[in-house]
Coordinates of C-alpha atoms in Angstrom, one line a residue:
M1 CA 61.5 33.8 -41.4
K2 CA 59.5 31.6 -39.2
K3 CA 62.7 30.3 -37.3
A4 CA 63.5 33.9 -36.5
T5 CA 60.0 34.5 -35.2
A6 CA 59.8 31.7 -32.9
I7 CA 63.4 32.6 -31.5
L8 CA 62.0 36.1 -30.7
F9 CA 59.0 34.7 -29.0
S10 CA 61.0 32.3 -27.1
C11 CA 63.3 35.2 -25.6
F12 CA 60.3 37.3 -25.0
F13 CA 58.7 34.4 -22.8
C14 CA 62.1 33.7 -21.2
I15 CA 62.1 37.6 -20.2
I16 CA 58.6 37.3 -18.9
D17 CA 59.4 34.1 -17.0
L18 CA 62.5 35.9 -15.3
F19 CA 60.6 38.7 -14.2
G20 CA 57.8 36.8 -13.0
Q21 CA 59.8 34.7 -10.7
S22 CA 59.3 34.8 -7.0
A23 CA 61.9 35.2 -4.6
Q24 CA 62.8 32.2 -2.4
P25 CA 60.7 32.5 1.0
Y26 CA 63.3 32.4 3.8
S27 CA 62.4 30.4 7.0
F28 CA 63.9 29.4 10.1
P29 CA 62.7 26.5 12.5
S30 CA 60.4 27.4 15.6
F31 CA 61.4 26.1 19.1
S32 CA 60.1 25.6 22.6
G33 CA 56.6 26.7 21.8
Y34 CA 57.5 29.8 20.0
H35 CA 56.8 30.7 16.3
T36 CA 60.0 32.1 14.5
L37 CA 58.6 35.0 12.5
L38 CA 60.6 37.1 10.0
C39 CA 60.3 40.8 10.5
D40 CA 61.5 44.1 9.3
F41 CA 60.2 47.1 11.3
H42 CA 62.1 49.8 9.4
I43 CA 60.4 50.5 5.8
H44 CA 59.5 53.5 3.9
T45 CA 56.8 54.5 1.1
V46 CA 56.4 57.3 -1.2
F47 CA 54.4 59.0 2.0
S48 CA 58.0 60.1 3.1
D49 CA 61.2 59.6 1.0
G50 CA 60.6 56.1 -0.2
L51 CA 60.3 55.4 -3.8
V52 CA 57.3 52.7 -3.7
W53 CA 53.4 52.5 -3.0
P54 CA 52.8 50.9 0.3
T55 CA 51.2 47.8 -1.2
I56 CA 54.4 47.1 -3.0
R57 CA 56.1 46.7 0.3
V58 CA 53.7 44.2 1.2
D59 CA 54.2 42.0 -2.0
E60 CA 57.8 42.5 -1.6
A61 CA 57.6 40.9 2.0
L62 CA 55.4 38.1 1.1
R63 CA 57.8 37.2 -1.7
E64 CA 60.5 37.0 1.0
G65 CA 58.4 34.7 3.3
L66 CA 58.1 37.4 5.9
D67 CA 55.4 37.5 8.5
A68 CA 55.5 41.1 9.4
I69 CA 56.5 44.5 8.3
A70 CA 56.2 48.0 10.0
I71 CA 55.4 50.8 7.9
T72 CA 57.7 53.8 9.5
D73 CA 57.5 56.9 7.2
H74 CA 59.3 59.9 8.5
L75 CA 57.3 62.5 10.2
E76 CA 59.7 65.4 9.5
Y77 CA 61.1 64.7 6.2
T78 CA 58.3 64.4 3.3
P79 CA 60.3 65.4 0.1
H80 CA 57.2 64.2 -2.4
D81 CA 54.9 66.9 -1.0
R82 CA 54.0 68.4 -4.2
D83 CA 52.7 65.1 -5.5
I84 CA 51.6 63.3 -2.0
P85 CA 50.7 66.1 0.3
A86 CA 51.9 65.1 3.9
V87 CA 48.3 65.6 5.5
D88 CA 47.8 62.4 7.4
F89 CA 50.8 60.4 8.8
N90 CA 48.7 57.5 9.3
R91 CA 47.6 57.0 5.7
S92 CA 50.7 54.9 4.4
Y93 CA 50.2 52.5 7.2
E94 CA 46.3 52.4 6.6
I95 CA 46.9 51.5 2.8
A96 CA 49.6 49.1 3.6
A97 CA 47.5 47.2 6.4
E98 CA 44.4 46.8 4.4
Y99 CA 46.4 45.4 1.7
G100 CA 48.0 43.2 4.0
T101 CA 45.2 41.9 5.7
K102 CA 43.8 40.6 2.4
K103 CA 47.3 39.2 1.6
G104 CA 47.8 37.4 5.1
L105 CA 50.8 39.7 6.1
I106 CA 51.1 41.5 9.5
V107 CA 51.5 45.3 9.0
I108 CA 52.3 47.4 12.2
H109 CA 51.6 51.0 12.4
G110 CA 54.8 52.9 13.2
S111 CA 56.5 56.2 12.4
E112 CA 60.0 57.5 12.4
I113 CA 60.8 60.3 14.6
T114 CA 63.7 62.1 12.4
R115 CA 65.9 64.6 14.4
E116 CA 69.4 65.7 14.5
M117 CA 72.1 64.0 16.7
P118 CA 71.3 63.6 19.5
P119 CA 68.7 61.9 19.8
G120 CA 68.9 61.3 16.0
H121 CA 66.2 59.0 14.4
L122 CA 63.6 56.7 16.4
N123 CA 61.0 54.3 15.2
A124 CA 57.9 54.2 17.4
L125 CA 55.7 51.0 16.6
F126 CA 52.2 50.0 17.5
L127 CA 50.9 53.5 17.2
S128 CA 47.4 54.8 17.3
N129 CA 47.7 58.3 15.7
S130 CA 51.0 59.5 14.1
N131 CA 49.9 63.0 13.3
M132 CA 50.1 63.5 17.3
L133 CA 54.0 63.0 17.4
K134 CA 54.6 66.1 15.3
K135 CA 56.0 68.3 18.1
E136 CA 59.0 70.7 18.1
D137 CA 60.8 69.0 20.9
P138 CA 62.1 65.6 20.0
V139 CA 61.8 64.3 23.5
E140 CA 57.9 65.4 23.8
A141 CA 57.3 63.5 20.5
I142 CA 59.0 60.3 22.1
R143 CA 56.8 60.6 25.1
E144 CA 53.9 61.1 23.0
A145 CA 54.5 58.0 21.3
R146 CA 55.0 56.4 24.5
K147 CA 51.6 57.9 25.7
Q148 CA 50.0 56.0 22.9
G149 CA 51.7 52.7 24.2
A150 CA 54.2 52.8 21.4
W151 CA 57.4 50.5 21.5
I152 CA 60.4 52.5 20.8
F153 CA 63.8 51.9 19.2
W154 CA 66.9 54.0 18.2
N155 CA 67.6 53.9 14.6
H156 CA 71.0 53.5 12.9
P157 CA 73.3 54.8 15.8
M158 CA 76.2 54.0 13.6
W159 CA 75.1 56.3 10.5
T160 CA 77.8 58.2 9.3
A161 CA 75.4 61.0 8.2
Q162 CA 75.0 61.7 11.9
K163 CA 78.0 59.8 13.3
P164 CA 81.2 60.4 10.9
D165 CA 83.2 57.8 12.7
G166 CA 80.5 55.3 12.5
M167 CA 80.6 54.5 16.1
A168 CA 77.4 54.1 18.1
E169 CA 77.7 55.6 21.5
L170 CA 75.2 57.0 24.2
T171 CA 75.0 60.7 24.6
S172 CA 73.7 62.4 27.6
L173 CA 70.2 62.7 25.7
H174 CA 70.1 59.1 25.3
K175 CA 71.2 58.3 28.9
Q176 CA 68.0 60.5 29.5
L177 CA 65.9 58.8 27.4
L178 CA 67.0 55.3 28.9
K179 CA 66.5 56.6 32.5
E180 CA 62.8 57.5 31.5
N181 CA 62.5 53.9 29.8
L182 CA 61.7 55.7 26.5
I183 CA 63.8 53.5 24.5
D184 CA 63.2 49.8 24.4
G185 CA 65.5 48.4 21.4
I186 CA 68.2 49.4 19.2
E187 CA 69.1 48.6 15.4
V188 CA 72.4 46.8 15.5
V189 CA 72.1 46.3 11.6
N190 CA 70.6 49.0 9.4
D191 CA 70.6 48.6 5.8
N192 CA 73.9 47.1 5.0
N193 CA 75.6 48.2 8.0
F194 CA 76.4 46.5 11.3
S195 CA 77.7 47.8 14.4
D196 CA 79.2 45.8 17.3
E197 CA 79.0 49.1 19.4
S198 CA 75.2 48.9 19.1
F199 CA 75.3 45.5 20.1
E200 CA 77.3 46.0 23.2
I201 CA 74.9 49.2 24.1
A202 CA 72.1 46.7 23.9
L203 CA 73.7 44.0 26.2
K204 CA 74.9 46.8 28.7
N205 CA 71.5 48.7 28.8
N206 CA 69.0 45.6 28.4
L207 CA 67.7 46.8 24.9
A208 CA 66.3 44.5 22.4
I209 CA 68.5 44.0 19.4
L210 CA 67.2 44.6 15.8
A211 CA 68.1 44.4 12.0
N212 CA 66.1 46.3 9.8
S213 CA 66.1 47.2 6.0
D214 CA 65.6 50.8 6.1
I215 CA 64.3 50.3 2.7
H216 CA 63.6 53.2 0.6
G217 CA 63.9 51.7 -3.1
L218 CA 63.0 48.4 -4.1
V219 CA 64.3 45.4 -1.9
D220 CA 65.6 43.1 -4.9
W221 CA 67.6 46.2 -6.0
S222 CA 69.1 47.3 -2.4
F223 CA 69.9 43.6 -1.4
P224 CA 70.9 41.6 -4.5
A225 CA 72.4 38.2 -4.3
P226 CA 74.9 37.1 -3.9
Q227 CA 76.5 40.0 -2.2
T228 CA 74.0 39.8 0.7
G229 CA 71.1 37.6 -0.7
H230 CA 68.4 39.1 1.8
R231 CA 67.2 42.2 3.5
P232 CA 68.4 42.5 7.2
I233 CA 65.7 40.5 9.1
T234 CA 64.7 40.5 12.7
L235 CA 63.6 37.0 13.8
V236 CA 61.0 37.3 16.5
F237 CA 60.0 34.3 18.6
A238 CA 56.3 34.7 19.3
R239 CA 53.9 32.7 21.1
E240 CA 51.6 33.0 18.0
K241 CA 51.2 35.0 14.7
S242 CA 49.7 38.1 15.4
S243 CA 50.6 41.7 16.2
D244 CA 50.1 41.3 19.7
A245 CA 52.3 38.4 20.1
I246 CA 55.0 40.1 18.2
R247 CA 54.8 43.1 20.7
E248 CA 54.8 40.9 23.4
A249 CA 57.9 39.0 22.1
L250 CA 59.9 42.6 21.5
E251 CA 58.8 43.5 25.2
N252 CA 60.6 40.5 26.2
H253 CA 63.6 41.0 24.1
R254 CA 63.0 37.5 22.3
T255 CA 64.9 38.4 19.0
V256 CA 67.6 37.2 16.9
I257 CA 69.0 39.2 13.9
W258 CA 69.9 37.9 10.4
H259 CA 72.4 40.2 8.4
A260 CA 74.0 38.9 5.2
H261 CA 75.5 35.6 6.2
I262 CA 75.6 36.0 10.0
L263 CA 73.2 35.6 13.1
V264 CA 73.3 37.6 16.2
G265 CA 71.5 37.4 19.5
T266 CA 71.9 36.6 23.2
Q267 CA 72.8 33.0 24.3
E268 CA 69.2 32.5 25.5
F269 CA 67.5 32.9 22.3
L270 CA 70.5 32.1 19.7
E271 CA 71.4 28.8 21.1
P272 CA 67.9 26.9 21.0
L273 CA 67.5 28.7 17.6
I274 CA 70.8 26.9 16.2
K275 CA 69.8 23.7 18.1
A276 CA 66.7 23.8 16.2
S277 CA 68.3 24.5 12.7
L278 CA 71.0 22.1 13.0
V279 CA 69.7 18.6 13.9
V280 CA 71.5 15.4 14.1
E281 CA 69.6 13.0 11.9
S282 CA 71.5 9.9 12.4
A283 CA 74.7 8.5 13.8
V284 CA 76.1 5.3 12.9
Y285 CA 79.5 3.4 13.2
Q286 CA 81.1 2.7 9.9
P287 CA 81.6 -1.2 9.6
K288 CA 84.6 -2.6 11.6
T289 CA 85.8 1.0 12.6
S290 CA 86.0 3.4 15.4
V291 CA 84.8 5.9 13.1
V292 CA 81.0 7.4 13.3
S293 CA 79.2 8.9 10.5
I294 CA 77.0 11.7 11.9
T295 CA 74.4 13.0 9.1
L296 CA 73.7 16.6 10.3
V297 CA 70.8 18.7 8.8
N298 CA 70.5 22.5 8.3
K299 CA 67.0 23.4 8.5
S300 CA 67.3 27.1 8.3
S301 CA 67.6 29.4 5.4
Q302 CA 71.4 30.2 6.3
D303 CA 74.5 28.6 5.6
L304 CA 76.1 27.5 8.8
Y305 CA 79.8 27.9 9.2
V306 CA 81.2 25.3 11.7
E307 CA 84.2 24.5 13.8
N308 CA 84.7 21.1 15.7
T309 CA 85.6 22.0 19.2
G310 CA 85.4 18.7 20.5
K311 CA 88.1 16.2 21.7
F312 CA 87.7 13.8 18.5
T313 CA 89.1 14.6 15.4
L314 CA 87.3 14.6 12.2
H315 CA 88.3 11.9 9.5
N316 CA 86.5 13.3 6.1
T317 CA 87.2 17.1 6.4
G318 CA 89.4 19.5 8.5
P319 CA 88.3 21.1 11.7
F320 CA 86.0 23.8 9.8
F321 CA 83.1 23.0 7.3
I322 CA 80.3 24.5 5.9
I323 CA 76.6 23.1 6.1
K324 CA 74.4 24.7 3.2
A325 CA 71.1 26.0 3.9
G326 CA 68.4 23.3 3.7
E327 CA 71.0 20.5 3.1
K328 CA 72.5 17.5 4.7
Y329 CA 76.1 17.2 5.8
V330 CA 78.0 13.9 6.9
L331 CA 80.7 14.4 9.1
E332 CA 83.0 11.4 10.1
I333 CA 84.3 11.4 13.8
K334 CA 87.3 9.1 15.0
T335 CA 86.4 8.3 18.6
I336 CA 89.3 5.9 18.9
S337 CA 87.1 3.0 20.3
K338 CA 83.5 2.5 20.0
R339 CA 81.5 4.2 22.3
D340 CA 77.7 4.1 23.6
Q341 CA 77.9 7.9 24.0
F342 CA 79.7 11.1 23.5
E343 CA 79.7 14.8 23.1
L344 CA 79.8 16.7 19.8
A345 CA 81.0 20.2 20.4
L346 CA 80.6 22.8 17.7
K347 CA 81.5 26.4 17.3
I348 CA 79.1 28.3 14.9
V349 CA 81.5 30.8 13.3
N350 CA 78.8 32.9 11.8
A351 CA 76.6 33.4 14.9
Y352 CA 77.5 35.6 17.8
I353 CA 76.4 36.1 21.2
A354 CA 78.5 39.1 21.9
P355 CA 80.9 41.2 19.9
G356 CA 83.5 38.8 18.5
K357 CA 82.1 35.8 20.6
N358 CA 80.7 32.9 18.8
I359 CA 78.2 30.5 20.0
Q360 CA 79.1 27.2 21.2
V361 CA 76.7 24.4 20.8
S362 CA 76.9 20.7 21.7
Y363 CA 75.2 17.4 21.1
L364 CA 74.9 14.1 23.0
I365 CA 75.7 11.3 20.4
S366 CA 74.5 7.9 21.0
P367 CA 75.7 6.2 17.8
E368 CA 74.5 2.7 16.2
K369 CA 77.1 0.2 16.4

């Protein structure tokens, strides 16, 4: 009996320990004087059609190592009205922001303008009063957001509920909004959906690219490991960790998106992020050979899928290899003769600077002999 009781208590405390575990915080290195901040700018609570209280969104973000979130409850869709009357559309932000301030998380005031396509759904960030956006004409609602100084982006243009073929495309109304400078960014990733077409629209129309969760339920249930491992995250390169600095970075399109196992961004910001993430720790020729051992360190939270594209072949692996997040990898290169310097050229197979186009990085290696 005592033995059975001991086993039961042991199982009980194991279960407590399991549910008490924290998620592994994610991180990416900073570079060029910028702080790399992990952000999610599309989040719902029970104040619209989400399933959790605003403070839960703060705790979830902190468990994952996020630096900032935006609470963006719907203005036009509030199915919990019977229990939580939609009286003040600022309230979910206020609750989360007060709690976030105590916990050290930046919470940005946002709302989702929720309309049929076109224009579909748009998020307005850095608002002062969400209630003022309740207007019948969606364009007038967007203009009111801009009047408040909001930064506005187009949500899930690939969403099959509004675009059955999943192909993001600009309608005449979106072109009008772009002409009026009323769209600043676009979601290339929303939830588990990725859109090359959204990425192309961003590149052609000078829009910031974003990856957001659009979370309604619990994050851990919606983005379980190992399928995705993490929610979609927008990496923002800000001059400091503050709401104002995040806004300045968004205005200048200093973002890279992290979705599932891939990184997506423009050459301008993805390249320095990769170079800061994948670092050459050492390079030394093996004794009495012309084979150099290069120790590479992955300082990011994302495994990097790498292909050797240089003129020298590899000795200990084929041209393709994986450097695990937070780990080291020793690469052996046959340089034919001992050299003072040579170029290590790599393609990062899971990092894109345009649809279907991988980023290439190179390192000048000066090996010890």
